[in-house]
PDB file of C-alpha atoms in Angstrom:
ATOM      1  CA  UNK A1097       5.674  14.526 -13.813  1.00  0.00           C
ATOM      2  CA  UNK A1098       2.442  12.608 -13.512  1.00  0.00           C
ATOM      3  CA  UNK A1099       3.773   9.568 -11.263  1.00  0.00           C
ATOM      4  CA  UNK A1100       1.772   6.475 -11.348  1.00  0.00           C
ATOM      5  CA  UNK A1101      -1.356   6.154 -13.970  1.00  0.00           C
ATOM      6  CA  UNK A1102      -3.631   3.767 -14.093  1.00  0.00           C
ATOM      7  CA  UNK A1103      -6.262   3.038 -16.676  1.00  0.00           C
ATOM      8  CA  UNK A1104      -9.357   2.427 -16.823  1.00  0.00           C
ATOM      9  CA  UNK A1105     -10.437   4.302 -13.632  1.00  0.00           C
ATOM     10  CA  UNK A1106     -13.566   2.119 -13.710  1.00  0.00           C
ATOM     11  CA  UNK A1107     -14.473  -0.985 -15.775  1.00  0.00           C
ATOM     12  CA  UNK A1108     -17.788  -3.418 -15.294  1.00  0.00           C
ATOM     13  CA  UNK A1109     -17.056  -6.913 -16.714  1.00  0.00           C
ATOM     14  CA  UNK A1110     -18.783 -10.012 -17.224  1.00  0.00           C
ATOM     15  CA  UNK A1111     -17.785 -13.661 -15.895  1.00  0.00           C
ATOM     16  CA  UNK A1112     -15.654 -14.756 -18.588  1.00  0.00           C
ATOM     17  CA  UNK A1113     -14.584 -11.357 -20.476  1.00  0.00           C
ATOM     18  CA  UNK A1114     -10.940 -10.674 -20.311  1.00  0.00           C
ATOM     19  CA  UNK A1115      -9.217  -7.251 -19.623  1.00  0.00           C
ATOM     20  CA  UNK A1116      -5.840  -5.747 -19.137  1.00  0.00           C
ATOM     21  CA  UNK A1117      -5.633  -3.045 -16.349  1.00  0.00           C
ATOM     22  CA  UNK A1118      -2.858  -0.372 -17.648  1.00  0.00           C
ATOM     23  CA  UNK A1119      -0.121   1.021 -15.180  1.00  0.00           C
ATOM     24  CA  UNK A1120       2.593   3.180 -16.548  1.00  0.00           C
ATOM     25  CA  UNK A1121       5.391   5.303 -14.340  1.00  0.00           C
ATOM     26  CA  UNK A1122       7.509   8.175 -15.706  1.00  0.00           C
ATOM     27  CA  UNK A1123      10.161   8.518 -12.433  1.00  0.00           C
ATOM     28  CA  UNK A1124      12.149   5.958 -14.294  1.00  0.00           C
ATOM     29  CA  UNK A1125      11.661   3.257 -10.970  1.00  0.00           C
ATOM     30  CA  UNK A1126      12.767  -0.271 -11.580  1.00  0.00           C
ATOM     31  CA  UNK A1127      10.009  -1.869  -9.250  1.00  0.00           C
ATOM     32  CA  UNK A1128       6.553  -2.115  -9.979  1.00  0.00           C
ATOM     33  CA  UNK A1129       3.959  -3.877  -7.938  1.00  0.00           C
ATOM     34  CA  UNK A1130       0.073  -4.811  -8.422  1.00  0.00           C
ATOM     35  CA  UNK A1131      -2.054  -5.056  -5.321  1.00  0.00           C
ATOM     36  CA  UNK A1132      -5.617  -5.975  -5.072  1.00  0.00           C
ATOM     37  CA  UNK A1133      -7.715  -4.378  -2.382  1.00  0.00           C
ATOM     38  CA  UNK A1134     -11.068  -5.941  -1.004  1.00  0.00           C
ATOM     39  CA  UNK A1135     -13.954  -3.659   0.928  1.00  0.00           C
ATOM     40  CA  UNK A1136     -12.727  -3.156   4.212  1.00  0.00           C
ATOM     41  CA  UNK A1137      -9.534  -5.220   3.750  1.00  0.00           C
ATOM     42  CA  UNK A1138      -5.758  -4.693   3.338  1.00  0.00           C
ATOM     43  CA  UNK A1139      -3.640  -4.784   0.198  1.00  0.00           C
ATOM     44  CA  UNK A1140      -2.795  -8.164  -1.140  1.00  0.00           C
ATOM     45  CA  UNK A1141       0.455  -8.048  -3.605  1.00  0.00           C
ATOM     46  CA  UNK A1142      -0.987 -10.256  -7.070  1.00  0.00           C
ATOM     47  CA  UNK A1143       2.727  -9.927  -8.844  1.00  0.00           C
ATOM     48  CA  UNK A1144       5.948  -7.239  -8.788  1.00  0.00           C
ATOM     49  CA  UNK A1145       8.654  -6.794 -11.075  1.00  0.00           C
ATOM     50  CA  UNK A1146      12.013  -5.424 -10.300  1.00  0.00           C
ATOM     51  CA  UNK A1147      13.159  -4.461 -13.751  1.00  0.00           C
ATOM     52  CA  UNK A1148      12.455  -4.555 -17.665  1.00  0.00           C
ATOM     53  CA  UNK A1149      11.625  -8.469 -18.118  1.00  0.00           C
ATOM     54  CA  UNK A1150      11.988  -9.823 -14.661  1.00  0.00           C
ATOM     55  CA  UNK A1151       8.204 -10.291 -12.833  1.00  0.00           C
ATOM     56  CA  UNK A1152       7.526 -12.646  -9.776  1.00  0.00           C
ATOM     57  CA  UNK A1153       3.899 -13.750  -8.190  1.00  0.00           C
ATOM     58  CA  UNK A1154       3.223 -12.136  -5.154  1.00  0.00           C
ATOM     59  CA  UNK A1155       0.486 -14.086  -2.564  1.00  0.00           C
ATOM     60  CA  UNK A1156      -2.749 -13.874  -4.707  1.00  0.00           C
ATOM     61  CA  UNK A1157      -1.571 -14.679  -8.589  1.00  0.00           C
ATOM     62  CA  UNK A1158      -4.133 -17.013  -9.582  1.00  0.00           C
ATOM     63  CA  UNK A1159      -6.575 -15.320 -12.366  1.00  0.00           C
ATOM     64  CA  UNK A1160      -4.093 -12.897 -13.313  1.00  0.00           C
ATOM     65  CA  UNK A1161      -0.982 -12.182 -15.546  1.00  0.00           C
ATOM     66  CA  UNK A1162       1.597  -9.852 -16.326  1.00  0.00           C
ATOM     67  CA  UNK A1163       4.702  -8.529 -18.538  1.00  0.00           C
ATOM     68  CA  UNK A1164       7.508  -5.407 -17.966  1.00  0.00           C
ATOM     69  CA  UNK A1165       8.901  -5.275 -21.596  1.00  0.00           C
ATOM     70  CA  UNK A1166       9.663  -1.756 -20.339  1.00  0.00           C
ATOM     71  CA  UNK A1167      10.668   0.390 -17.309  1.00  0.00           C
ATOM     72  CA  UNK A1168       7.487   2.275 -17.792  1.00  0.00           C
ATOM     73  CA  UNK A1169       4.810  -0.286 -18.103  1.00  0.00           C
ATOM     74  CA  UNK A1170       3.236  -3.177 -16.056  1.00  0.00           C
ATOM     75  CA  UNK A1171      -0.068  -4.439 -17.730  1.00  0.00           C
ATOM     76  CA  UNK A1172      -1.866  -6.461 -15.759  1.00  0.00           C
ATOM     77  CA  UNK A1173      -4.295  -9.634 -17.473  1.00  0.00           C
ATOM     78  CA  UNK A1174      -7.263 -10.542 -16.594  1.00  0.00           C
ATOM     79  CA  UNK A1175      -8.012 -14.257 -18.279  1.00  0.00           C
ATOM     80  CA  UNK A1176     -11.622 -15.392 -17.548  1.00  0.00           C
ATOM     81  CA  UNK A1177     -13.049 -12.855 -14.974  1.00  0.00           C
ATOM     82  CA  UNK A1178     -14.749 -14.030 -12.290  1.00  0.00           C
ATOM     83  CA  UNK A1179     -16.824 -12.425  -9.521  1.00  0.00           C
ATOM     84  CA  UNK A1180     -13.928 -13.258  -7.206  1.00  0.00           C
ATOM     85  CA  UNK A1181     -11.707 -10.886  -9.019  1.00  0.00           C
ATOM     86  CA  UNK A1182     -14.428  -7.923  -8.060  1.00  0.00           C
ATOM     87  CA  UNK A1183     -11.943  -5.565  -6.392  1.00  0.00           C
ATOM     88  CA  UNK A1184      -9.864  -2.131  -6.525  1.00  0.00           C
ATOM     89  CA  UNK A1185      -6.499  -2.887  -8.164  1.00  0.00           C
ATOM     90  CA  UNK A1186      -3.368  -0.715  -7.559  1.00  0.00           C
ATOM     91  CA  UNK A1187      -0.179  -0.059  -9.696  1.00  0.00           C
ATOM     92  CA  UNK A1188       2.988   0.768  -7.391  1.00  0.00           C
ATOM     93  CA  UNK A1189       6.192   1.509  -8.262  1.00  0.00           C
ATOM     94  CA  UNK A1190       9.445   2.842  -6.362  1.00  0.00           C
ATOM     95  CA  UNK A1191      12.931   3.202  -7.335  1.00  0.00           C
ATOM     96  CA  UNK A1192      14.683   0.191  -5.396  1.00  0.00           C
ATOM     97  CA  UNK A1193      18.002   1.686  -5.265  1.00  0.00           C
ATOM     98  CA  UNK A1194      18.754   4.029  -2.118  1.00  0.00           C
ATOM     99  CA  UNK A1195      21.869   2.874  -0.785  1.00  0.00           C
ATOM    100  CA  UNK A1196      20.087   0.613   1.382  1.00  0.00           C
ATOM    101  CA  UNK A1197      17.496   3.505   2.916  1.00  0.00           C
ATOM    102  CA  UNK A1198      14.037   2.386   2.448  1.00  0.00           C
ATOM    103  CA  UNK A1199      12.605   4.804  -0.410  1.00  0.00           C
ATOM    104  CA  UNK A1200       8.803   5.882  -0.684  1.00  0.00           C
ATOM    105  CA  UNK A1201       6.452   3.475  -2.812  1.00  0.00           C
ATOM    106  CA  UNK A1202       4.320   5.331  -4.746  1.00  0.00           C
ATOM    107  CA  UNK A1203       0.521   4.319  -5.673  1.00  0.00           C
ATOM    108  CA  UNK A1204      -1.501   5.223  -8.801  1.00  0.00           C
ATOM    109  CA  UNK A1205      -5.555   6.043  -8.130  1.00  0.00           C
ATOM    110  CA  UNK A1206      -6.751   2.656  -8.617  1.00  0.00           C
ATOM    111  CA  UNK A1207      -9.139   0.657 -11.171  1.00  0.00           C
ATOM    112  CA  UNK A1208     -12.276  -0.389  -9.310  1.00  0.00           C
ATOM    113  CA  UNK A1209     -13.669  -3.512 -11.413  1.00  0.00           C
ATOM    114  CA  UNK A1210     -16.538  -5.218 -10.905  1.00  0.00           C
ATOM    115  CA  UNK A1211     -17.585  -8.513 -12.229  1.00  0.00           C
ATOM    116  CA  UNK A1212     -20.924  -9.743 -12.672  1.00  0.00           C
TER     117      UNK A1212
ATOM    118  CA  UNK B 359       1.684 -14.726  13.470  1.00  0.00           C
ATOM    119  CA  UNK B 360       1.010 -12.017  10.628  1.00  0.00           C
ATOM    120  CA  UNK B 361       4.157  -9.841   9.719  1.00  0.00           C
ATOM    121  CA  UNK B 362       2.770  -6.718  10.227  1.00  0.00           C
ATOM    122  CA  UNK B 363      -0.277  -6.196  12.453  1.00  0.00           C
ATOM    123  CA  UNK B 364      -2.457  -3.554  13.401  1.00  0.00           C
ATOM    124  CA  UNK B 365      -5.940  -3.178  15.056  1.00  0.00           C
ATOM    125  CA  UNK B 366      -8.456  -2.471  12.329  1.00  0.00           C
ATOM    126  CA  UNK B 367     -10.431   0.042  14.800  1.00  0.00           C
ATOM    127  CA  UNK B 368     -11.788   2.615  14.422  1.00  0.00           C
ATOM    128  CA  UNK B 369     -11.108   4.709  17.063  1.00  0.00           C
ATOM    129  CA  UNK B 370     -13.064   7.139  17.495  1.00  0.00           C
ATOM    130  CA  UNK B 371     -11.658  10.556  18.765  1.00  0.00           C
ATOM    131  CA  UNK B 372     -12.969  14.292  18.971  1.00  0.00           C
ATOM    132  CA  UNK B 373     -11.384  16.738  17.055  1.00  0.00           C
ATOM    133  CA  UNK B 374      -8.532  18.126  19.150  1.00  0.00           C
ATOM    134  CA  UNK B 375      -7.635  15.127  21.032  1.00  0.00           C
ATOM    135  CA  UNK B 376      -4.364  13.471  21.139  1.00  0.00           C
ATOM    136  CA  UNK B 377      -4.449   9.522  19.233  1.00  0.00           C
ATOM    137  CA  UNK B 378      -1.539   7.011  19.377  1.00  0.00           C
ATOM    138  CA  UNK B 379      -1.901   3.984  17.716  1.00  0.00           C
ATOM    139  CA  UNK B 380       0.569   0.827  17.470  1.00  0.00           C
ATOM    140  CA  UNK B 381       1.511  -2.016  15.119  1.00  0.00           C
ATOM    141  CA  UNK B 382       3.439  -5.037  15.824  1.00  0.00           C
ATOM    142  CA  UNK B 383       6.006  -6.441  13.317  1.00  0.00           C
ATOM    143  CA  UNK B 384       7.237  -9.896  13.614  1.00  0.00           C
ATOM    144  CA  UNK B 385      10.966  -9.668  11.938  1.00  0.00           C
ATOM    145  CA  UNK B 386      13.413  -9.317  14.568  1.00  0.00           C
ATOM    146  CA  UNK B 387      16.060  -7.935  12.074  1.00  0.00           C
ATOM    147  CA  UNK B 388      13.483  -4.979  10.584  1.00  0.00           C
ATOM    148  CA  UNK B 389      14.990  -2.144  10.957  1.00  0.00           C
ATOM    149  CA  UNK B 390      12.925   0.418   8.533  1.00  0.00           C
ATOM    150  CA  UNK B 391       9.431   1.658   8.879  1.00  0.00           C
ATOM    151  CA  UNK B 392       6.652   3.907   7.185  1.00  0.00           C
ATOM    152  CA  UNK B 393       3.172   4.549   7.955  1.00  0.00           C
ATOM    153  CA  UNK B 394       1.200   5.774   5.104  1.00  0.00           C
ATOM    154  CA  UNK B 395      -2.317   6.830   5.098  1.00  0.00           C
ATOM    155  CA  UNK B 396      -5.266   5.946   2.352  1.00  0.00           C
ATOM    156  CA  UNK B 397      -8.373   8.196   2.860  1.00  0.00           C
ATOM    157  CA  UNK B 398     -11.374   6.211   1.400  1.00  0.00           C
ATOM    158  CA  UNK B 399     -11.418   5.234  -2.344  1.00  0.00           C
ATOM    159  CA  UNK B 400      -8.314   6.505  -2.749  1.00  0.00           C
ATOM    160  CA  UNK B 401      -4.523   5.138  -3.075  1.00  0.00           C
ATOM    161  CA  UNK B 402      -2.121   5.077   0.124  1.00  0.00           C
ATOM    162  CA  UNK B 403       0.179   8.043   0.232  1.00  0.00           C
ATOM    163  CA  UNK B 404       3.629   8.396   2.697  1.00  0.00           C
ATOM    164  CA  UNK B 405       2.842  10.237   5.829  1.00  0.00           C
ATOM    165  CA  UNK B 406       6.410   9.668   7.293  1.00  0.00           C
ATOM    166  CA  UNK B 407       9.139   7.273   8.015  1.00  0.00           C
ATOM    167  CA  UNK B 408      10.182   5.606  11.234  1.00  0.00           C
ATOM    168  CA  UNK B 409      13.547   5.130  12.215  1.00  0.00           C
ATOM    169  CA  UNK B 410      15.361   3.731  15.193  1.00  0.00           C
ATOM    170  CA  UNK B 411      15.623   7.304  16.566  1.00  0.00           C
ATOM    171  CA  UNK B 412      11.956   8.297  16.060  1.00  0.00           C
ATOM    172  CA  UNK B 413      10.746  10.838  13.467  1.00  0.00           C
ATOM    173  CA  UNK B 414       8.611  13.718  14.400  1.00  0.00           C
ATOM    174  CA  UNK B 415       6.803  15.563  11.558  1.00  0.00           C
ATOM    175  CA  UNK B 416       4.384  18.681  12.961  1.00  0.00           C
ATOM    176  CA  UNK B 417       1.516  17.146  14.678  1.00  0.00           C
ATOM    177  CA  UNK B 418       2.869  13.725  14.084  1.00  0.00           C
ATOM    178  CA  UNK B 419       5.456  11.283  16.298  1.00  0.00           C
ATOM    179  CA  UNK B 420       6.391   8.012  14.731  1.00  0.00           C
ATOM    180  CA  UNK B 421       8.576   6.277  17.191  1.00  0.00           C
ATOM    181  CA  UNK B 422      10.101   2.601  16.953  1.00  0.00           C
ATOM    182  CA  UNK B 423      10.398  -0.049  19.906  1.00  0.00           C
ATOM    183  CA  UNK B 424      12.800  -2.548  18.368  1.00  0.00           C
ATOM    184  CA  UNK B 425      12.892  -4.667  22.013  1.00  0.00           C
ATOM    185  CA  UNK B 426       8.962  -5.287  22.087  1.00  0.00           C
ATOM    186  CA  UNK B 427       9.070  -5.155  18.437  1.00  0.00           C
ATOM    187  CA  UNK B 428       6.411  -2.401  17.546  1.00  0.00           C
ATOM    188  CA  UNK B 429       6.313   1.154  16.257  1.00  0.00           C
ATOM    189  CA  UNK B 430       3.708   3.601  16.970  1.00  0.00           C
ATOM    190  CA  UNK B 431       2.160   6.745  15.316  1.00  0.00           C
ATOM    191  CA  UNK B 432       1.224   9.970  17.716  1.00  0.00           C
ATOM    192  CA  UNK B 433      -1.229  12.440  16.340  1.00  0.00           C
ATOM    193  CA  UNK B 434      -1.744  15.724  18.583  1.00  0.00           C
ATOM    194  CA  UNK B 435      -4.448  17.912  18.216  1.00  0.00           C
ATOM    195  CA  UNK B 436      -6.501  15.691  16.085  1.00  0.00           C
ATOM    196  CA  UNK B 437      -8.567  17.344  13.010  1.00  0.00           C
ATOM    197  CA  UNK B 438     -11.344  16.378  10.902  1.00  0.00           C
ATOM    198  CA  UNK B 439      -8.978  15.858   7.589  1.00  0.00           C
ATOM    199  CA  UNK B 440      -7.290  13.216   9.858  1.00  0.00           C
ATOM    200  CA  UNK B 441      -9.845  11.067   9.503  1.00  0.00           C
ATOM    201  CA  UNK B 442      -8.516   7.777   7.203  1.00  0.00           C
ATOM    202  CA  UNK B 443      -6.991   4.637   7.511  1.00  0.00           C
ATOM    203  CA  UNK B 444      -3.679   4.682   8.555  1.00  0.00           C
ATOM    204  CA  UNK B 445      -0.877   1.795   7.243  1.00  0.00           C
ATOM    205  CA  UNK B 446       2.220   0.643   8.484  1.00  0.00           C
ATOM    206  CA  UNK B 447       4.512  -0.783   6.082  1.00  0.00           C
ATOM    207  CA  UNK B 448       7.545  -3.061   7.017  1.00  0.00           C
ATOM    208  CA  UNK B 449      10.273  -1.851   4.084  1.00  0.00           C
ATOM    209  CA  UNK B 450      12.642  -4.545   5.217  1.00  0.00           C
ATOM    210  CA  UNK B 451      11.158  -8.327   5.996  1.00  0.00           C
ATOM    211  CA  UNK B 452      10.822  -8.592   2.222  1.00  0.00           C
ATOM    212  CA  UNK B 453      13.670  -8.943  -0.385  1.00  0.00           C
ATOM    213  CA  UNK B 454      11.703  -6.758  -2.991  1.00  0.00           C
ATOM    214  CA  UNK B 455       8.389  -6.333  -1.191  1.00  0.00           C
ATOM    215  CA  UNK B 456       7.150  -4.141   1.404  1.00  0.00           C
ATOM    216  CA  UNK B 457       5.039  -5.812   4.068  1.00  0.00           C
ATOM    217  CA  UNK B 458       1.839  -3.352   4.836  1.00  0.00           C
ATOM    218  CA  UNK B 459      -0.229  -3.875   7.318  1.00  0.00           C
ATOM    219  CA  UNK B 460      -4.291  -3.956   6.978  1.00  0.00           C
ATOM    220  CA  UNK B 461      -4.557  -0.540   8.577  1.00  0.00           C
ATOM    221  CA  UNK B 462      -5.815   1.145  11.225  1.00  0.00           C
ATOM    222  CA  UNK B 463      -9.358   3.487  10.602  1.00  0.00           C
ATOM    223  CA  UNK B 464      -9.211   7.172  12.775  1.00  0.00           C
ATOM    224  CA  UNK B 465     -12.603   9.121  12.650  1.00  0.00           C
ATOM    225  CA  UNK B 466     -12.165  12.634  14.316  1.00  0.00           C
ATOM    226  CA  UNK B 467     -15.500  13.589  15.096  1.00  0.00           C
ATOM    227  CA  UNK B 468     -16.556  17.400  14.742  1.00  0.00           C
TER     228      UNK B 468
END
């Protein structure tokens, strides 16, 4: 049971390259989140999705894009990199469906990208 | 007024001291709590939960004060691996989202 992955662990891109930052969970969890994290700063939510199809911006969209064509995967796109967009990137995911108790989100190890 | 807040620190404690730290919430109706911790470069992980009835967990107290609308984390006996930022998450202002605060940084000095 390897939770949340996240590939790459590292990328270096140039203004105006494109990427897509992978994020697959096998705990079978209907939501999945993507935060951004800046040095020294809290986690910003870019989008979430709360099931196969279904995705929703979060407070910082702008720059980026996603899809959920399946429970396991949320790719996240990066269109026309900027230096803005420098940042450590995290994949969540948790199951959503407790009975109304709050269940534990769990965080893949991050993608630190840096654009120059 | 932010959701969730918390004072960034650090605080700065030797190793075998008692720490408490707080973090205001802004949703009257909240109800559900967790404070997770995220030691540097790395992803936040669940330390515990906090419920209306506090939550004790070895060395650490979570408690929650719904009338002044905070909840707090206790650590006794402080060690060096406690050293990290410490998050408290808001798992019921959001429909689908869980509010997290920016953290608060603990260094346990040797």
């Amino acid at each position: 049971n390897a939770g949340v992955t996240q590939t790459p662990k590292f990328r270096i891109l140039k203004i105006g390259q494109s990427m897509t930052l992978q994020c697959t969970q096998d705990m079978n969890h209907n939501y999945m989140y993507w935060y951004r994290q800046d040095p020294g700063m809290g986690l910003k939510l870019i989008y979430y999705s709360v099931g196969a199809g279904i995705t929703d911006k979060g407070e910082v969209p702008n720059g980026y894009n996603v899809s959920r064509s399946t429970t396991e995967d949320f790719p996240l796109r990066l269109e026309l990199a900027a230096p803005s967009q420098t940042s450590v990137y995290f994949c969540a995911s948790r199951n959503g469906l407790a009975g109304g108790v709050a269940d534990t989100q769990y965080f893949g190890p991050g993608t630190r990208l840096t654009v120059l | 007024r932010k959701e969730v807040e918390q004072d960034p620190g650090p605080f700065n404690v030797p190793e075998g001291a008692t720490v408490a730290f707080n973090c205001t919430y802004s949703n009257s109706a909240s109800q559900s709590f967790f404070w997770y911790r995220q030691d540097c470069r790395k992803e936040p992980k669940l330390l515990m939960s906090v419920y209306s009835s506090g939550n004790e967990d070895g060395r650490f107290t979570a408690q929650l004060n719904r009338a002044s609308q905070y909840i707090s984390l206790l650590i006794r006996d402080s060690k060096l691996s406690d050293s990290a930022t410490y998050l408290c998450v808001d798992t019921t202002s959001g429909t689908y989202k869980y509010i997290f605060g920016t953290g608060t940084r603990l260094k346990v000095l040797a």
